[in-house]
Short mmCIF file of C-alpha atoms and ligand atoms in Angstrom, two decimals:
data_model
loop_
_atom_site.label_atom_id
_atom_site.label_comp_id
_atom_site.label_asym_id
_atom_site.label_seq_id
_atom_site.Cartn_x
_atom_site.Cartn_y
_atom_site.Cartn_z
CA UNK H 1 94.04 123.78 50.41
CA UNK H 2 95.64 120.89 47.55
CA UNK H 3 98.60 121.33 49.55
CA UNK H 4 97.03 119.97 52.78
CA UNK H 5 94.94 117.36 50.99
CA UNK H 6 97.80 115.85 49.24
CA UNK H 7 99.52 115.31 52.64
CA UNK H 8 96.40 114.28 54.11
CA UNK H 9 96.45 111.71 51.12
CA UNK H 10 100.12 110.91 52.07
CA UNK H 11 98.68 110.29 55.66
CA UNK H 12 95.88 108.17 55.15
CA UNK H 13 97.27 105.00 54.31
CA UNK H 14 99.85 104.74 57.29
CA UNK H 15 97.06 105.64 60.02
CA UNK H 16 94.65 103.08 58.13
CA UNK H 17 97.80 100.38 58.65
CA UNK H 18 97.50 100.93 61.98
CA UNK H 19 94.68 102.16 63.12
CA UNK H 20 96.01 103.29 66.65
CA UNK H 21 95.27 107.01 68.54
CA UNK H 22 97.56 108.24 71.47
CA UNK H 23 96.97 111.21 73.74
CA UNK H 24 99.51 112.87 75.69
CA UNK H 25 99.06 114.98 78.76
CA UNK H 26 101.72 116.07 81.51
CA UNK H 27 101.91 118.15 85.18
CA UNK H 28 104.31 119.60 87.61
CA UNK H 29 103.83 117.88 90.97
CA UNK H 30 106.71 119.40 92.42
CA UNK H 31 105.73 120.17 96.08
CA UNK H 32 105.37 123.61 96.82
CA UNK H 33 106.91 123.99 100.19
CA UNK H 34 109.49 122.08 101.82
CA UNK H 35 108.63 118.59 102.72
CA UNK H 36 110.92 115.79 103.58
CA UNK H 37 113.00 114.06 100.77
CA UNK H 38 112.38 110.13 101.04
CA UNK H 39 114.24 106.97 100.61
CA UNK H 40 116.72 107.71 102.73
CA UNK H 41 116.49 107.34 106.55
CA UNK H 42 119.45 109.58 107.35
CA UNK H 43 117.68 112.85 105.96
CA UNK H 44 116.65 114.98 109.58
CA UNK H 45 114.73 117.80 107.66
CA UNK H 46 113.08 119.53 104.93
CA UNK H 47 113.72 119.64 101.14
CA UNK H 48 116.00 122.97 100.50
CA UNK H 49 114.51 124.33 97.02
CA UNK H 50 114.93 122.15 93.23
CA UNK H 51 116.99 121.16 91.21
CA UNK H 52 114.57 120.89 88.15
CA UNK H 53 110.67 119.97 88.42
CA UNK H 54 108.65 116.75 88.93
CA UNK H 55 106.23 115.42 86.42
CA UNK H 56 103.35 113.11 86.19
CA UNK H 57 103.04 112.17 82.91
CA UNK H 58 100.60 109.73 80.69
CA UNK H 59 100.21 108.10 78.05
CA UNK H 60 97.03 107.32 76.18
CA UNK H 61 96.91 104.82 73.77
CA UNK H 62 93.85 102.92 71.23
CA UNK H 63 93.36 100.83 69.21
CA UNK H 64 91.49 100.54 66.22
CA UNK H 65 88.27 99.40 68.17
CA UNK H 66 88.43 101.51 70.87
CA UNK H 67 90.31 99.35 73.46
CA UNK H 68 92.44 101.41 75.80
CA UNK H 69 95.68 101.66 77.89
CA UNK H 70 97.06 104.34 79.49
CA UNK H 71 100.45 104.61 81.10
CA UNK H 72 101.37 107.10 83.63
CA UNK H 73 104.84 107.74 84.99
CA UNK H 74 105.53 110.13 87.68
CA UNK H 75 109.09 111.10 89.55
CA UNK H 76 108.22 110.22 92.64
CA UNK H 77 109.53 107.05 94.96
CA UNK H 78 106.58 105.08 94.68
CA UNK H 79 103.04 105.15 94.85
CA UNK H 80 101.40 102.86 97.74
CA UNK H 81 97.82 101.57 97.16
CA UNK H 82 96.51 103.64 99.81
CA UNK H 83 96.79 106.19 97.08
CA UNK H 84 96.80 104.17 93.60
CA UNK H 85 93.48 102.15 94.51
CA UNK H 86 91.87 106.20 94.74
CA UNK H 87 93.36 107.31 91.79
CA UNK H 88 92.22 104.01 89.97
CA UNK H 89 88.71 103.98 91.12
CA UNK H 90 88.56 108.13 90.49
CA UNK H 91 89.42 107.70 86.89
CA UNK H 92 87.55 104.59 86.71
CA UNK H 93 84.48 106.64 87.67
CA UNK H 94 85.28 110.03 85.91
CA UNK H 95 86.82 108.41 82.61
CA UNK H 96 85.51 104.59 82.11
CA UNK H 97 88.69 103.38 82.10
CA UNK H 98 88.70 100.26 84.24
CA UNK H 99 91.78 99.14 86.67
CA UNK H 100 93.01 96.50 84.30
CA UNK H 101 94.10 99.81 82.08
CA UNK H 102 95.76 101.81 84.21
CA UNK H 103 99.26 101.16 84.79
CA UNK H 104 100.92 103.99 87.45
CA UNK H 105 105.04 103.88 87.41
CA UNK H 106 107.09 105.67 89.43
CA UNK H 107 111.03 106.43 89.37
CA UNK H 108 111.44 105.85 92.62
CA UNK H 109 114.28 108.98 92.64
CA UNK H 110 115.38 109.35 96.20
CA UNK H 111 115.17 112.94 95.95
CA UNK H 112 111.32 113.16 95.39
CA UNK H 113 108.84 114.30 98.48
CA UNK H 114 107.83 111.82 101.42
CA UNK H 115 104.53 110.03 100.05
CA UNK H 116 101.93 109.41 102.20
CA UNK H 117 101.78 105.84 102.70
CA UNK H 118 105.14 104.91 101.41
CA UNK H 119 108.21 104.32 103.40
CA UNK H 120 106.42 106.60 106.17
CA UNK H 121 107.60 104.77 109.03
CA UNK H 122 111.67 105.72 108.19
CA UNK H 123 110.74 109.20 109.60
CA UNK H 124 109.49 110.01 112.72
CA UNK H 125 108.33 113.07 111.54
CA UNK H 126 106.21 115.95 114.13
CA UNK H 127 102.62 116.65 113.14
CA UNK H 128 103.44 119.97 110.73
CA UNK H 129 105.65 118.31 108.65
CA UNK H 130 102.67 115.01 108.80
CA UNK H 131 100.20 117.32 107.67
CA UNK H 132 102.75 118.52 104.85
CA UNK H 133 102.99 115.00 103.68
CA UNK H 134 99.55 114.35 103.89
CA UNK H 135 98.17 117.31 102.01
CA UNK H 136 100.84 116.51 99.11
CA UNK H 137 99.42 113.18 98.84
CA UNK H 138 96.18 114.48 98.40
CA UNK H 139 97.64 117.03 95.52
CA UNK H 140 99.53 114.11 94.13
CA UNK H 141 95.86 111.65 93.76
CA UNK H 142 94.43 114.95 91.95
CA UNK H 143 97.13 115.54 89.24
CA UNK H 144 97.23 111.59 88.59
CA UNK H 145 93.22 111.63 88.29
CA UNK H 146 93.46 115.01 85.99
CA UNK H 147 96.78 114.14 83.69
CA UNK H 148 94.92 110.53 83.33
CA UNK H 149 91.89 112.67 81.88
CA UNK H 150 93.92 115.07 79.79
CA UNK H 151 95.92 112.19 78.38
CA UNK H 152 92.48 110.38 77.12
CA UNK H 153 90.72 114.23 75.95
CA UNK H 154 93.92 114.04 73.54
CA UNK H 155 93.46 111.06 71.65
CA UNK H 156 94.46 111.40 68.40
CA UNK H 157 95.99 109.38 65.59
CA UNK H 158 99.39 107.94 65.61
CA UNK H 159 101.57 105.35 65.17
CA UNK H 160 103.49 103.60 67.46
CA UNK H 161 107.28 101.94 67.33
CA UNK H 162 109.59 99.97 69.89
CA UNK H 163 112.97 98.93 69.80
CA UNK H 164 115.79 98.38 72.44
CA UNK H 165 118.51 99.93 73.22
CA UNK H 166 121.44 99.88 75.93
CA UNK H 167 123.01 102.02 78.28
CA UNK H 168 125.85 100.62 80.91
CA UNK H 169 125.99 102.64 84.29
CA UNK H 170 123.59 100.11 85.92
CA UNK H 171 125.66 97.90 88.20
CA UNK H 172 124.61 95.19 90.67
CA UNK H 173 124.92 96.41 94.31
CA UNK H 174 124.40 93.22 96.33
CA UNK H 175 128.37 92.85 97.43
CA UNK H 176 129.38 89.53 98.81
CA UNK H 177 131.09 89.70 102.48
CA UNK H 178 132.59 87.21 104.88
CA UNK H 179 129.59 88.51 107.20
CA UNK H 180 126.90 88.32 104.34
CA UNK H 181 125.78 90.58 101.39
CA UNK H 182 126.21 94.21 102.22
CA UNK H 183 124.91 97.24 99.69
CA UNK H 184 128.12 97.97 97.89
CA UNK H 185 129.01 97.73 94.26
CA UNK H 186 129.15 93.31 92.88
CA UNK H 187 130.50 93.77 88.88
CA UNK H 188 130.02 89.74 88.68
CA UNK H 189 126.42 90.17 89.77
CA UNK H 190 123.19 90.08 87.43
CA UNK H 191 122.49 92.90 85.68
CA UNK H 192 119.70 93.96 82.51
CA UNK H 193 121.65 96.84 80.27
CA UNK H 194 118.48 97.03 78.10
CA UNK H 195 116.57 100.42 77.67
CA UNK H 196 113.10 99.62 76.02
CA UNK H 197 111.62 102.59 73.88
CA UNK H 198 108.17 103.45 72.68
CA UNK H 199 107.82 105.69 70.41
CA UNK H 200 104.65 107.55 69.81
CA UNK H 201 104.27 109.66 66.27
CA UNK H 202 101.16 111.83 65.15
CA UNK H 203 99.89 111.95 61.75
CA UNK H 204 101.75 114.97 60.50
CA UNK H 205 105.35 112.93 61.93
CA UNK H 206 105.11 114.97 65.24
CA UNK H 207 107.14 113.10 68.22
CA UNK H 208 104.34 113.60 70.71
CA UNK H 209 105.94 110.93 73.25
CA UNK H 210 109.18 108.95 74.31
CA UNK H 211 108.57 106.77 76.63
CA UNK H 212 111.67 104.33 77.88
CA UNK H 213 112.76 102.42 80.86
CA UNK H 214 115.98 100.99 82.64
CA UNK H 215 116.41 98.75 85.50
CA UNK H 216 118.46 100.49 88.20
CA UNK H 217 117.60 101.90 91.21
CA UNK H 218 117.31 105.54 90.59
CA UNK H 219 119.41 106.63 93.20
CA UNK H 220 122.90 108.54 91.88
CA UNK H 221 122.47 111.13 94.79
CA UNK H 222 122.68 109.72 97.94
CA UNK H 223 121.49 110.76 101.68
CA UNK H 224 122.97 114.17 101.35
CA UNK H 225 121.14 115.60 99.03
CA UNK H 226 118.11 117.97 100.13
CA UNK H 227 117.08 119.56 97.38
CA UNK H 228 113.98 118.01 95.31
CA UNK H 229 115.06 116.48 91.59
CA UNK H 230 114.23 113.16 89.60
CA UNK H 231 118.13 112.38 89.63
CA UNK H 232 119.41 110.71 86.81
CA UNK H 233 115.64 109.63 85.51
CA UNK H 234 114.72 112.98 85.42
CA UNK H 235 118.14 114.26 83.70
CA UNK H 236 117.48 111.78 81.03
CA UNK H 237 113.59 113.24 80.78
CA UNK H 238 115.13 116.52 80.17
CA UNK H 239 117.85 115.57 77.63
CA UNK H 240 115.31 113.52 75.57
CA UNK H 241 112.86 116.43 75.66
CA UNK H 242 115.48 118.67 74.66
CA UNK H 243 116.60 116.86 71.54
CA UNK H 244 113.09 116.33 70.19
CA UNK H 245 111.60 119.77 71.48
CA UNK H 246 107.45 119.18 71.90
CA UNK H 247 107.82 115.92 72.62
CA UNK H 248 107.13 114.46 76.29
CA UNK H 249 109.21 112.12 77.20
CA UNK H 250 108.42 109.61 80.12
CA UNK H 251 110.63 106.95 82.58
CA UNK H 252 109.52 104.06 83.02
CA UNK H 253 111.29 102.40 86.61
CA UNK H 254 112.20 98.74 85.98
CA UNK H 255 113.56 95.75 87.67
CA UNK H 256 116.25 97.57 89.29
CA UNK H 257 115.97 97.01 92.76
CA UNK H 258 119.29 95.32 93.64
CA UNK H 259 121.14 97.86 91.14
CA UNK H 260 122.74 101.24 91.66
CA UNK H 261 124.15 103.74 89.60
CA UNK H 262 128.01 103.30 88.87
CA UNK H 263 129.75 105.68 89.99
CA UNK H 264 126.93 107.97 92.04
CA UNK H 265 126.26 110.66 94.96
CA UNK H 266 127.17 114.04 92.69
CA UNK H 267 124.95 115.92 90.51
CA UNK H 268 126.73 116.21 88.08
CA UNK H 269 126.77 112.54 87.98
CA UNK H 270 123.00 112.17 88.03
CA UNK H 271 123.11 114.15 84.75
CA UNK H 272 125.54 112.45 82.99
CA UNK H 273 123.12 109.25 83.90
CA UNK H 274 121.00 110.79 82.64
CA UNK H 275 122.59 111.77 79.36
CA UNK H 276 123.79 108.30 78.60
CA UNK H 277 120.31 107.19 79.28
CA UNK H 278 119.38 109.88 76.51
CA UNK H 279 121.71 108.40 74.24
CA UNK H 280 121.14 105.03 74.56
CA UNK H 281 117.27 106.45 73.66
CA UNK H 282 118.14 108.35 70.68
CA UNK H 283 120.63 105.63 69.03
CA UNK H 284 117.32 104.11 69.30
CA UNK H 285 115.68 105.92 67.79
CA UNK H 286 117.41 106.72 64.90
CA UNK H 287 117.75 102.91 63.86
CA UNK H 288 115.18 100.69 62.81
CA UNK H 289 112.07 100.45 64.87
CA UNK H 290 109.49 98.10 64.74
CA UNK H 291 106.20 99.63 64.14
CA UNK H 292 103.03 98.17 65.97
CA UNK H 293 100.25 96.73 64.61
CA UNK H 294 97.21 94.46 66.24
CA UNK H 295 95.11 94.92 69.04
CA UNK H 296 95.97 96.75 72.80
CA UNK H 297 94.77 94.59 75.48
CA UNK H 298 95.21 94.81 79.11
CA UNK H 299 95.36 92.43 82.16
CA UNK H 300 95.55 93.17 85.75
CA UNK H 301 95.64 90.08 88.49
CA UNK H 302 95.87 90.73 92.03
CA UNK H 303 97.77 87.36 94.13
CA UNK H 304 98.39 87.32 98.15
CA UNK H 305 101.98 87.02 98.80
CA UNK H 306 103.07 85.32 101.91
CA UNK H 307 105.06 86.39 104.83
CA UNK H 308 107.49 84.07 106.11
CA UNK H 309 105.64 82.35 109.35
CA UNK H 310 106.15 84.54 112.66
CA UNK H 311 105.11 85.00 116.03
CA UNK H 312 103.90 87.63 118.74
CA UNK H 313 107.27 86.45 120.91
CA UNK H 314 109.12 87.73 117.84
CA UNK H 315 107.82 91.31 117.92
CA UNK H 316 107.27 91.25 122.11
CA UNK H 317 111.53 90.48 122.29
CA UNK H 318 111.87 93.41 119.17
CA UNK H 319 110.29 95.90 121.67
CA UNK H 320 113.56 96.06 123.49
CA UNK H 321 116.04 96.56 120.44
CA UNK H 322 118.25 99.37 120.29
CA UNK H 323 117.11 99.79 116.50
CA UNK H 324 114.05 102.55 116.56
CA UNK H 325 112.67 101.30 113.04
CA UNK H 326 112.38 97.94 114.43
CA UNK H 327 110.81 99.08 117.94
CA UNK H 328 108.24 101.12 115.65
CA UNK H 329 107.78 98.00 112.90
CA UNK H 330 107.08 95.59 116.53
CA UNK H 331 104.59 97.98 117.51
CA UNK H 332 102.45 97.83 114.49
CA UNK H 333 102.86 94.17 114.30
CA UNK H 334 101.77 93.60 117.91
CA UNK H 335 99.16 95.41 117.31
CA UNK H 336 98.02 93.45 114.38
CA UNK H 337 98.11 90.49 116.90
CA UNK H 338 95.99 92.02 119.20
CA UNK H 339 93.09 93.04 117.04
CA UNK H 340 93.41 89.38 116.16
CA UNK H 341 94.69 90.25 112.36
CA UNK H 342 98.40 89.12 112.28
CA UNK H 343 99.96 90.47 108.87
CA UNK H 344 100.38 86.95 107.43
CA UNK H 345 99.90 88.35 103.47
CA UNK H 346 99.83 90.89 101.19
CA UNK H 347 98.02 91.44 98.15
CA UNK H 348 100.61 91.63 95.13
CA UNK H 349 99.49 93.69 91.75
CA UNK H 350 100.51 91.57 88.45
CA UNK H 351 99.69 93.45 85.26
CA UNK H 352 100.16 93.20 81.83
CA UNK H 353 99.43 95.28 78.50
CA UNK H 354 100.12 94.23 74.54
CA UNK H 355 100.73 97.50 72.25
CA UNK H 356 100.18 95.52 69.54
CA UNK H 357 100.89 91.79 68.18
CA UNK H 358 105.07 92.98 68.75
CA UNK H 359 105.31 94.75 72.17
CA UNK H 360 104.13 94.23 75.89
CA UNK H 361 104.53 95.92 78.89
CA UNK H 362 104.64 93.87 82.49
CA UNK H 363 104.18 95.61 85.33
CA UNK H 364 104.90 94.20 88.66
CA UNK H 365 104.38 95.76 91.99
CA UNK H 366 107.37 96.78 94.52
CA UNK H 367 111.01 96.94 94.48
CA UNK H 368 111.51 94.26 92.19
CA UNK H 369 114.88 92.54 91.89
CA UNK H 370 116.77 91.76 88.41
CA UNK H 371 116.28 88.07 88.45
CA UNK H 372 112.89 88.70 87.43
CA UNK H 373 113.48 90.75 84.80
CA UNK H 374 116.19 88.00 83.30
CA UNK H 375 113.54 85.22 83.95
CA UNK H 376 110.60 87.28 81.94
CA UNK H 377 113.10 87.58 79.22
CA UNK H 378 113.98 83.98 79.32
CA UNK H 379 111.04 82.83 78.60
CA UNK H 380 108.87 85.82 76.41
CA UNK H 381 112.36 86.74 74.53
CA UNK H 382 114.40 89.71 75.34
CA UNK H 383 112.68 92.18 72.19
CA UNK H 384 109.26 93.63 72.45
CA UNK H 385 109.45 93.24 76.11
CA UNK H 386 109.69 96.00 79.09
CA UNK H 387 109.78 94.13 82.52
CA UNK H 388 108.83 97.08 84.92
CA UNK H 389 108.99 97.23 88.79
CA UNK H 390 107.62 100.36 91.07
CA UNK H 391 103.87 99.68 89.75
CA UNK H 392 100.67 100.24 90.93
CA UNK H 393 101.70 99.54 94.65
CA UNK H 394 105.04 99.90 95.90
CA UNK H 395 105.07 98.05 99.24
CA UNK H 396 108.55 96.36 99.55
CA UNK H 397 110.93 94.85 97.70
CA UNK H 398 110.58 91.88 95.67
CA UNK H 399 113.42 89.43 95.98
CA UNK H 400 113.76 86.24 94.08
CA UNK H 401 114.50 82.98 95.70
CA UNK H 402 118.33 83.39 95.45
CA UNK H 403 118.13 86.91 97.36
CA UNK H 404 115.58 85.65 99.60
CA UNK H 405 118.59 82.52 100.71
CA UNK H 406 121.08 84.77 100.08
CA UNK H 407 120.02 87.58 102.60
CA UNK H 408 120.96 91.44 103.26
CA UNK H 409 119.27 94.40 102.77
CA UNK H 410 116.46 93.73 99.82
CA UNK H 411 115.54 90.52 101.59
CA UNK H 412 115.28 91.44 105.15
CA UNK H 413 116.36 94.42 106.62
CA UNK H 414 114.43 97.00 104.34
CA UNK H 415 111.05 94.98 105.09
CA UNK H 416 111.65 96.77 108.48
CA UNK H 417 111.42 100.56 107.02
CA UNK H 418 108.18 99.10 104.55
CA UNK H 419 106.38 98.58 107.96
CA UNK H 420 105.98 94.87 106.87
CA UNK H 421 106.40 92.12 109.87
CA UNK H 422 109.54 90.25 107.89
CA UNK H 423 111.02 88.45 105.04
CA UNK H 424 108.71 87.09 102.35
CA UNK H 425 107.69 83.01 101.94
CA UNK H 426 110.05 81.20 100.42
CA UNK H 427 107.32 80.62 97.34
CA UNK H 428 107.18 84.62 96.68
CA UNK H 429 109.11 84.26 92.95
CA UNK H 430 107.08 80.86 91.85
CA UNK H 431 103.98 82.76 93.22
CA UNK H 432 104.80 86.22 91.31
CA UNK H 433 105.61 83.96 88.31
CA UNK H 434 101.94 82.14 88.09
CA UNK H 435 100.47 84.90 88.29
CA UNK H 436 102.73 86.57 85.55
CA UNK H 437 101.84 83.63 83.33
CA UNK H 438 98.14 84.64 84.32
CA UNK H 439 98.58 87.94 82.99
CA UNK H 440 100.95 87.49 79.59
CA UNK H 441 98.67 84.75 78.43
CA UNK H 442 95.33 86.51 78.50
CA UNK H 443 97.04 90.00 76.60
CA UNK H 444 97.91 86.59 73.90
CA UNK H 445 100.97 86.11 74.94
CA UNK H 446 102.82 82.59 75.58
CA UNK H 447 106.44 81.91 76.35
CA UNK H 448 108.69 81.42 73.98
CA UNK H 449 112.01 80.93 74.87
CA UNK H 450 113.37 78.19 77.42
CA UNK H 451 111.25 77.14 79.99
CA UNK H 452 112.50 76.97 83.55
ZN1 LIG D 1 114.60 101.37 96.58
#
């Protein structure tokens, strides 16, 4: 009994420094039956078994009045809004947490299960293996709805600390060719080393949560692959989880779009990715942190994006390509123009969330290329900043204005397999980046560093 009250005394003045609770919660959403592996338009069927389990996992965090955030991060490839806008509204129903305070990652591994919604139209798949895809999106919604509760039922006090750390296998992919810029390995290209990490600590100095991020496409096994894993993400989940045991620890997918692992397409590989991910986490953590203090606030801005101008001749001459993703892309499209609703924008998901006076999370939606991450960082500073892609609607990818005039595969040709009717406006990164200013300011934050 004085034993417990002494540490209790210990306790109290740290928690009253800080004030903050966090909740942790976490599920298996690894499919039950076979179901095609996405991100990949080579695969022809069925996942064969798993290498380790998928998780969705959240985060809850407090403050000391009551404001809330919660973080979720799930190895899958990405979560379209067709599902995210039902998961949001479910919890915003069930749990009061509005939309602004919700932010749902994913890893984007390339050996996770088809989602509904996402990337659908790289498979032509037959109507058993549609209904397979559908019913795990529907199992998917639940477990984000019911770790999102869990994570908020386990509030509790704790402190929170960031720091940075770095870890080197990311390399930029967009390889310069006489006949353009092919996917291949570019060591002179942009790249962000930097491996954010929250730490989350109860009362009693229990880890209950490691959450940390890196920009690089999370795709170390390549078309080949059939059996279900979080590649090197979810290595890096299990190695941090197994030198803190009790803890959760989470991924959080960044700018990585235009990066790839270096070297990649073996298991063994994808864990030793995942290991140096680990220990770029753990030096980390055993150096200083900085501890949070000051309020958690949340912002969430929705801004149309523009298509690049096109017309119905465009799609009517497509009809007759020898490419079947772009006969299936014309179709939709021309069918867009008759119902009288050409695709001319889409609506882009900007969000933003301070843990504290010291640390903020941006979350931007798609497959969001590095430049945007080195711009962020130009202008907040490089500490107390993640910069995170793959959230809250995953619906292309995100190129800046260089990759956009430069060309290839994250500019064009993968709009094709997204279902969307071309290239982005040339305005897409000032667009993204008003918006972005939007967000930071009104979670108090203004830029510091150059300006553009
Ligand atoms: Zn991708």
């Amino acid at each position: 009994m004085t034993k417990s009250l002494v540490l209790l005394g210990l306790a109290a003045p740290l928690l009253a420094a800080s004030g903050y609770k966090a909740g942790v919660a976490r599920l298996i959403i690894t499919p039950e039956k076979p179901i095609y592996l996405s991100g990949y338009a080579s695969r022809n069927h069925p996942s064969e078994g798993a290498v380790h389990d998928l998780w969705a996992k959240a985060l809850a965090i407090e403050d000391s009045k009551g404001s809330r955030v919660v973080i979720v991060t799930t190895d899958i490839i990405g979560l379209p809004r067709s599902i995210s806008d039902v998961v949001a509204a479910r919890i915003e129903k069930q749990y009061g947490l509005e939309r602004a305070r919700l932010l749902l990652n994913s890893s984007h591994t390339h050996t996770g299960p088809l989602i509904a919604g996402n990337l659908e139209s790289m498979f032509n798949l037959a109507a058993e293996e549609k209904a397979t895809v559908a019913e795990y999106g529907q199992r998917l919604t639940d477990s984000i709805v019911s770790v999102v509760g869990a994570s908020l039922a386990d509030l509790r006090p704790a402190q929170i600390a960031t720091g940075h750390g770095v870890a080197g296998f990311g390399m930029n992919r967009r390889e310069p060719t006489p006949k353009g810029v092919k996917i291949g390995v570019n060591p002179s290209g942009p790249t962000d080393h930097d491996v954010p990490v929250i730490r989350i600590t109860a009362a009693d100095g229990k880890v209950l949560a490691i959450l940390f991020g890196y920009a690089c496409h999370n795709t170390t096994l390549t078309g080949e692959f059939y059996k279900l894993s979080g590649d090197y993400a979810g290595f890096a989940q299990i190695e941090v989880e197994k030198l803190h045991p009790g803890t959760t620890a989470m991924y959080l997918a960044l700018c990585g779009a235009d990066q790839n692992p270096e070297p990649r397409s073996t298991l063994e590989i994808a864990e030793s990715h995942g290991k140096s991910l680990a220990a770029a986490v753990e030096s980390v953590l055993r150096g200083k942190m900085q501890p949070s203090q000051g309020p958690v606030r949340a912002a969430f801005q929705m801004t149309d994006l523009d298509f690049a101008y096109h017309t119905r001749d465009r799609y009517q001459a497509e009809l007759a390509d020898k490419d079947p993703y772009k006969v299936r892309r014309a179709q939709a499209m021309l069918k867009a123009y008759d119902d009288g609703r050409p695709v001319r924008r889409y609506p882009y998901p900007v969000q933003a969330l301070a843990l504290g006076r010291n640390f903020s999370v941006l979350a931007l939606g798609g497959e969001v290329g590095i430049d945007y991450a080195i711009r962020v960082k130009r202008q907040y500073g490089s500490q107390g900043i993640a910069v995170a892609g793959y959230s809250n609607d995953v619906m292309g990818y995100i190129p800046s204005t260089r990759i956009l005039k430069e060309g290839g595969y994250e500019a064009e040709t993968s709009m094709i397999y997204y279902g969307q009717p071309g290239p982005w406006a040339e305005n897409v990164e000032e667009r993204i980046f008003a918006t972005i200013a939007q967000v930071m300011g009104r979670v108090g934050r203004k830029p510091s560093g150059k300006a553009d």
